[in-house]
C-alpha positions as a Python dict, from the first residue, in 0.01 Angstrom:
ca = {
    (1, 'X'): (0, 0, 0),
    (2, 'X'): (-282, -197, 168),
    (3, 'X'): (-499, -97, 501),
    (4, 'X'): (-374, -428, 633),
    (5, 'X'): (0, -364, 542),
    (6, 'X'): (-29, 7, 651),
    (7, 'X'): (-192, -119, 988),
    (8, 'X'): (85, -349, 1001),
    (9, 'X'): (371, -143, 984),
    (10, 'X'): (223, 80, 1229),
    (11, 'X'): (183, -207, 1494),
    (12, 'X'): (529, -283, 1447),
    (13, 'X'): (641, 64, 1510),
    (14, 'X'): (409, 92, 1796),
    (15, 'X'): (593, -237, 1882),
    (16, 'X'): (938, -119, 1819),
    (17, 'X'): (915, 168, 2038),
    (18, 'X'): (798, 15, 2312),
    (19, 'X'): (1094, -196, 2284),
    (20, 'X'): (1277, 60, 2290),
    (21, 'X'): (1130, 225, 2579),
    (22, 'X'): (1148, -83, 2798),
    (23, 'X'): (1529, -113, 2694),
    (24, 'X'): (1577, 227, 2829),
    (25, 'X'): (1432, 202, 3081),
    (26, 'X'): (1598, -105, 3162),
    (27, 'X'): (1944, 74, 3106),
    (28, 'X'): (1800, 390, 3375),
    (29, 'X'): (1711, 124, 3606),
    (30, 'X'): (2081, -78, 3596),
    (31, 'X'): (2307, 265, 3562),
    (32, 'X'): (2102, 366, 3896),
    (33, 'X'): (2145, 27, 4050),
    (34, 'X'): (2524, -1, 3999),
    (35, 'X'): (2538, 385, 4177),
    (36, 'X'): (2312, 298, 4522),
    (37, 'X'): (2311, -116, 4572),
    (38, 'X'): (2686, -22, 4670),
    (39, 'X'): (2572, 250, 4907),
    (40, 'X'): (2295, 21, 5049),
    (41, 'X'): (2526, -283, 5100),
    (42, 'X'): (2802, -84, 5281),
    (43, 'X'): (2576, -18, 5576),
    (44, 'X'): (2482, -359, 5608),
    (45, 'X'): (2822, -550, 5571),
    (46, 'X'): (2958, -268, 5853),
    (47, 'X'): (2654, -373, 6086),
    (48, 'X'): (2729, -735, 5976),
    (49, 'X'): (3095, -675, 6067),
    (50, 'X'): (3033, -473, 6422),
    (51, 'X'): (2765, -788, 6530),
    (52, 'X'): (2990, -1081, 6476),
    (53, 'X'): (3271, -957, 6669),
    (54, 'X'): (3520, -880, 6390),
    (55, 'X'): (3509, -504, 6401),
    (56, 'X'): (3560, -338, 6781),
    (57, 'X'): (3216, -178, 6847),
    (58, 'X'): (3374, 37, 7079),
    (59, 'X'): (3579, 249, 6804),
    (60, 'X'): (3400, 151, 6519),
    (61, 'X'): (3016, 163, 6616),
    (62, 'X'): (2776, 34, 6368),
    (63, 'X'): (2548, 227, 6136),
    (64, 'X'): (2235, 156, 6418),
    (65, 'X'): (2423, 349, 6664),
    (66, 'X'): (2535, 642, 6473),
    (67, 'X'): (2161, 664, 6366),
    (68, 'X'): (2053, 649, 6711),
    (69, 'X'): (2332, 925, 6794),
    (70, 'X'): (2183, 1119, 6510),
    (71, 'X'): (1856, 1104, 6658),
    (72, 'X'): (1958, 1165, 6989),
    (73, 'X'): (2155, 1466, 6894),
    (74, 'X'): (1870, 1567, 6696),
    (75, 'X'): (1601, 1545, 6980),
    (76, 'X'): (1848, 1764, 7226),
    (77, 'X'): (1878, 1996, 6933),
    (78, 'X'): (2248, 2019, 6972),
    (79, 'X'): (2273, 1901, 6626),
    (80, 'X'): (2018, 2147, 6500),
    (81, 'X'): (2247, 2459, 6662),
    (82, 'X'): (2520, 2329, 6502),
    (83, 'X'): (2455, 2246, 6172),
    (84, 'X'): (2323, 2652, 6149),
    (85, 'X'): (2603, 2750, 6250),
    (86, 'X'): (2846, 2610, 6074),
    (87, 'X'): (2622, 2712, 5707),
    (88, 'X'): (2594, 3013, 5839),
    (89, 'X'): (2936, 3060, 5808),
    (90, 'X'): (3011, 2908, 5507),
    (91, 'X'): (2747, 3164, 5381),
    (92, 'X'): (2928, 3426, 5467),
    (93, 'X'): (3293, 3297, 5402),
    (94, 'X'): (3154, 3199, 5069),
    (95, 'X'): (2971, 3529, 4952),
    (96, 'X'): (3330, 3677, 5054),
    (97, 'X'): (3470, 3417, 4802),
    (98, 'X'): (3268, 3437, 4519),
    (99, 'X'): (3272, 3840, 4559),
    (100, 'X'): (3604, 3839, 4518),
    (101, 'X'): (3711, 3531, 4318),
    (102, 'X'): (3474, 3649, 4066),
    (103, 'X'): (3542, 3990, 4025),
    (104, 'X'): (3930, 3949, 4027),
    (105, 'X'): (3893, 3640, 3769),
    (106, 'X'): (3693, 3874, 3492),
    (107, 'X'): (3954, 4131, 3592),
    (108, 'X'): (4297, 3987, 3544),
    (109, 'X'): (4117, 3736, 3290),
    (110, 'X'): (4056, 4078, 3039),
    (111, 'X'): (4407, 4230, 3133),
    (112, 'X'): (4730, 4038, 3063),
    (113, 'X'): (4935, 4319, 3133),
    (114, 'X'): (4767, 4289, 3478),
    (115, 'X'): (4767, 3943, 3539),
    (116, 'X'): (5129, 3856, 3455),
    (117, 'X'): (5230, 4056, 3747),
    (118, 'X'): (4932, 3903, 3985),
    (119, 'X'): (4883, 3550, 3884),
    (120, 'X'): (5260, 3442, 4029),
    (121, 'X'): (5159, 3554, 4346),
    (122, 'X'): (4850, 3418, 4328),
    (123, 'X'): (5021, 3027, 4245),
    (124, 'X'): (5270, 3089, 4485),
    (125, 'X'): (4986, 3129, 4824),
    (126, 'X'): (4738, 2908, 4694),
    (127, 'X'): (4895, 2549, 4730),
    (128, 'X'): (4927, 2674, 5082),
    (129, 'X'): (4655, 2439, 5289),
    (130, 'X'): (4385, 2649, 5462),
    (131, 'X'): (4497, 2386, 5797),
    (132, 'X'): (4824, 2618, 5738),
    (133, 'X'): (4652, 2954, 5809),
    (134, 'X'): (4426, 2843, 6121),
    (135, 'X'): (4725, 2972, 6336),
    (136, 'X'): (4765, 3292, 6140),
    (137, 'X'): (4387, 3327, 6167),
    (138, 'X'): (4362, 3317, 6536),
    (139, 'X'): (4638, 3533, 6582),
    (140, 'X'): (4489, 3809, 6375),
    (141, 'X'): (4133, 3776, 6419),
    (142, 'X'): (4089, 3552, 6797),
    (143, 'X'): (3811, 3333, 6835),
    (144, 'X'): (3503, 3292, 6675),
    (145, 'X'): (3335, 3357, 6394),
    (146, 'X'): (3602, 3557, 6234),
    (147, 'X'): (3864, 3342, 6133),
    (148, 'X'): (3604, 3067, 6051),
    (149, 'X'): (3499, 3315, 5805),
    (150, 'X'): (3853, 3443, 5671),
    (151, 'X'): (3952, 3027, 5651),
    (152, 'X'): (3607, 2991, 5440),
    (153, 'X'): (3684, 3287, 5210),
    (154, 'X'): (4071, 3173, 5201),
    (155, 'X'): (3952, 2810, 5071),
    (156, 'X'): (3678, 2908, 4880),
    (157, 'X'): (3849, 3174, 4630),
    (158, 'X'): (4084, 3012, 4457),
    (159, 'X'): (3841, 2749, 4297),
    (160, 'X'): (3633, 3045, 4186),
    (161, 'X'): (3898, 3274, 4092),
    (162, 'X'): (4089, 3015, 3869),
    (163, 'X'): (3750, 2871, 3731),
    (164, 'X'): (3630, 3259, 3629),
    (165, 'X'): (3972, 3375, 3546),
    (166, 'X'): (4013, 3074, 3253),
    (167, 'X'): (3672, 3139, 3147),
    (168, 'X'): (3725, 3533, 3080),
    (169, 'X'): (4075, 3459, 2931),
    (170, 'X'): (3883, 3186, 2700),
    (171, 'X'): (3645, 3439, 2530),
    (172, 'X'): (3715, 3488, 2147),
    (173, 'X'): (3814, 3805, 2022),
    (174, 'X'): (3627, 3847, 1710),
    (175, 'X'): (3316, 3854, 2042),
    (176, 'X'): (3542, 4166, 2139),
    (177, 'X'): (3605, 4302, 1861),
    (178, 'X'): (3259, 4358, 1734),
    (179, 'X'): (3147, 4465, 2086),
    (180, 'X'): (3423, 4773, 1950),
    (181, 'X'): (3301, 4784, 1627),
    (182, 'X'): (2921, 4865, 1778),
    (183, 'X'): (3069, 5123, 2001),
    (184, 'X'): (2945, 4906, 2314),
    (185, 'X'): (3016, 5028, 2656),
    (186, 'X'): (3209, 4847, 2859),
    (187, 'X'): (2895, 4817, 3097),
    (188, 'X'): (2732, 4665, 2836),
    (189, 'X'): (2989, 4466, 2707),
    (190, 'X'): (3043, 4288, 3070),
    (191, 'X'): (2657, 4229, 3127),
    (192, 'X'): (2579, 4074, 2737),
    (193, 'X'): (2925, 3955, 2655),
    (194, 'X'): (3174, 3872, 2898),
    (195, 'X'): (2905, 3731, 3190),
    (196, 'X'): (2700, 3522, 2955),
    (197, 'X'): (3025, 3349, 2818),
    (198, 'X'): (3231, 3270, 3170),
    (199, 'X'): (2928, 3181, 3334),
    (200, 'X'): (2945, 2819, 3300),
    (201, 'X'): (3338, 2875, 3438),
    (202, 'X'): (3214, 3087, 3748),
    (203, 'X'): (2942, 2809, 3829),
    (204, 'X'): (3151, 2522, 3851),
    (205, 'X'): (3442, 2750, 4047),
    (206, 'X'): (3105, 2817, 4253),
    (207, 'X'): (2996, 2442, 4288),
    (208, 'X'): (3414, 2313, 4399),
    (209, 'X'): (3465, 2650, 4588),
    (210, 'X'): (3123, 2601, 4803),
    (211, 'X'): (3277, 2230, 4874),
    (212, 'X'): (3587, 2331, 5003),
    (213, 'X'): (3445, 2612, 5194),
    (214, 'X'): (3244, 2343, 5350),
    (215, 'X'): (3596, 2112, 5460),
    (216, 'X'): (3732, 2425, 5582),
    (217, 'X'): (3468, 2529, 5838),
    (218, 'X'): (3505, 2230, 5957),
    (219, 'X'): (3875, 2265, 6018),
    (220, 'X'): (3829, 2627, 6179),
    (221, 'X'): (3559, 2492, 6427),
    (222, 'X'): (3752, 2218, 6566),
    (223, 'X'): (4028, 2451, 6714),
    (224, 'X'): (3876, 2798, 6712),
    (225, 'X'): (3494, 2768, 6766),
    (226, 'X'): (3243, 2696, 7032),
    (227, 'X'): (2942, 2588, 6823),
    (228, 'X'): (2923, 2422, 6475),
    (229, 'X'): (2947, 2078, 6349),
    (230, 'X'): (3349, 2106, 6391),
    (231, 'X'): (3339, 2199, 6792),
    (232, 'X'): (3075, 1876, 6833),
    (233, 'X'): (3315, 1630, 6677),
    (234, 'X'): (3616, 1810, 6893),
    (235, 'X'): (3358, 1780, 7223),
    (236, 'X'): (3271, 1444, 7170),
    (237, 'X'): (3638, 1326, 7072),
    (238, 'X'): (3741, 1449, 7413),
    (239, 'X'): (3457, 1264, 7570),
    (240, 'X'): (3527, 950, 7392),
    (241, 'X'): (3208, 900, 7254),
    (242, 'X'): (3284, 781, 6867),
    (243, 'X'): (2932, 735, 6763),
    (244, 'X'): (2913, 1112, 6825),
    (245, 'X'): (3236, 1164, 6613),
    (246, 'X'): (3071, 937, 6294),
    (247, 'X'): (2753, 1089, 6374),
    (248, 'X'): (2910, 1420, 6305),
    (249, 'X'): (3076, 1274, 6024),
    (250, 'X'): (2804, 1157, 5888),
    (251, 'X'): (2622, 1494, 5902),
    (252, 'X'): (2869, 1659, 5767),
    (253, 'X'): (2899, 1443, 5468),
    (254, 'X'): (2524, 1439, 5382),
    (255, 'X'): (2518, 1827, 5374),
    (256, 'X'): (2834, 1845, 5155),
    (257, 'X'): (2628, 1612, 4916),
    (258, 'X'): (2294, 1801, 4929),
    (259, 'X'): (2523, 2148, 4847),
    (260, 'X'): (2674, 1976, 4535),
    (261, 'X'): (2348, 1852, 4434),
    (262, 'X'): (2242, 2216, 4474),
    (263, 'X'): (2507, 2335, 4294),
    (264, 'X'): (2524, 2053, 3982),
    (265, 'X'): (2100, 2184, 3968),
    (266, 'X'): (2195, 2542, 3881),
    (267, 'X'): (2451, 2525, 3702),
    (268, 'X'): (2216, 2277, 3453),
    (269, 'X'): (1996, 2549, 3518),
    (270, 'X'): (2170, 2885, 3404),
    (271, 'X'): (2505, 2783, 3213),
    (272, 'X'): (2501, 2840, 2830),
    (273, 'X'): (2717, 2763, 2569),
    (274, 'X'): (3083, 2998, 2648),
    (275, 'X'): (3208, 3212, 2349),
    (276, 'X'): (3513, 3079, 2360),
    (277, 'X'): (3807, 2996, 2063),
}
């Protein structure tokens, strides 16, 4: 082969891949598009819709004044208050959850005998909706924090429970059965064997159990609380100020995006590949 057909046949790779590259990118740039131009237009037909009179401003304000709400809110630092208190109980509502979700989920997951006693009563109380148990809660545990907390941990466990319990009853036995064969204590056998492989199951009951501990502070704060992101939409609702209600809304929807995004990050971050059948 030649220089000039060896320089040519590099050129057209050089070519090729750059080709390639642009189509690519190309793709990125349109999968992205079809995700946010929706998001951006939404605002914009809504404002549209408010300013020509075919939407009533008065209980459907436009985006501009729920910003301008936002910012108001912010500047009084009302919002601020709020928001820290309401993740400050999901925190702790959610520690709760994943304490216990987990460690009854590798539990009943490794012992059938166990679990066909526990799991009926488990799927007989968890289609129950948390909105159920806010009377029960206040009766118990009053106002406050408390039964924002109890709600959180209610919501929050079964996600992570189910999700860990599937993943431990998933793991293949020849994994167990040389775990036996090496004389492995069970210590040991939990830490390199059992955790590595439900992991990926106790993340994603993690990532849906953190989201519905999220909706169900909310709940618990609008009849039971006198701070959080809940008590500001209940305030404002009573005052009849609705671009404090969407502002709220709006607030609370962001944050529930930004923990999912969280979530989704580690779970790319520490899953591996489950030994499972």
């Amino acid at each position: 082969m030649s220089v000039l057909q060896v320089g040519g046949y590099s050129q057209d790779r050089e070519s090729a891949e750059r080709n390639v590259g642009r189509t690519r990118s190309a793709a990125f740039v349109l999968s992205k598009a079809r995700y946010y131009v929706p998001l951006m237009m939404l605002p914009i037909l809504w404002e549209f819709a408010v300013r020509s009179g075919l939407v009533n401003g008065n209980l459907f304000p436009p985006p501009s004044t729920i910003a301008a709400a936002i910012m108001d809110l912010a500047r009084a630092g009302t919002l601020w208050r709020d928001v820290s208190a309401s993740i400050l109980r999901v925190v702790v509502g959610f520690s709760v959850a994943t304490i216990a979700g987990v460690g009854f989920g590798l539990l009943l997951g490794r012992l059938p005998v166990l679990s066909r006693y526990v799991i009926p009563l488990i799927e007989v109380v968890r289609p129950i909706s948390v909105i159920a148990w806010i009377p029960i809660a206040i009766l118990w545990f009053g106002l406050g924090d408390r039964p924002a907390w109890f709600l959180i941990s209610l919501g929050a466990f079964f996600p992570i429970f189910t999700s860990t319990y599937d993943g431990a009853r998933s793991l293949a036995d020849v994994y167990v059965r040389v775990a036996r064969c090496f004389g492995a204590p069970r210590s040991l056998f939990i830490r390199q064997v059992l955790l590595p492989a439900t992991l990926p199951h106790i993340l994603t009951g993690m990532r849906i159990g953190l989201g519905t501990g999220w909706t169900c502070v909310i709940a618990a704060e609008l009849v039971s609380a006198t701070s959080g992101l809940g008590y500001m939409i209940q305030l404002a609702r009573t005052t009849i100020e609705t671009e404090k209600v969407l502002a709220g809304m709006m607030v609370i929807g962001l944050i529930g995006f930004v923990m999912n995004s969280l979530m989704l990050l580690v779970e790319r971050k520490l899953s591996v590949r489950p030994a499972a059948d």
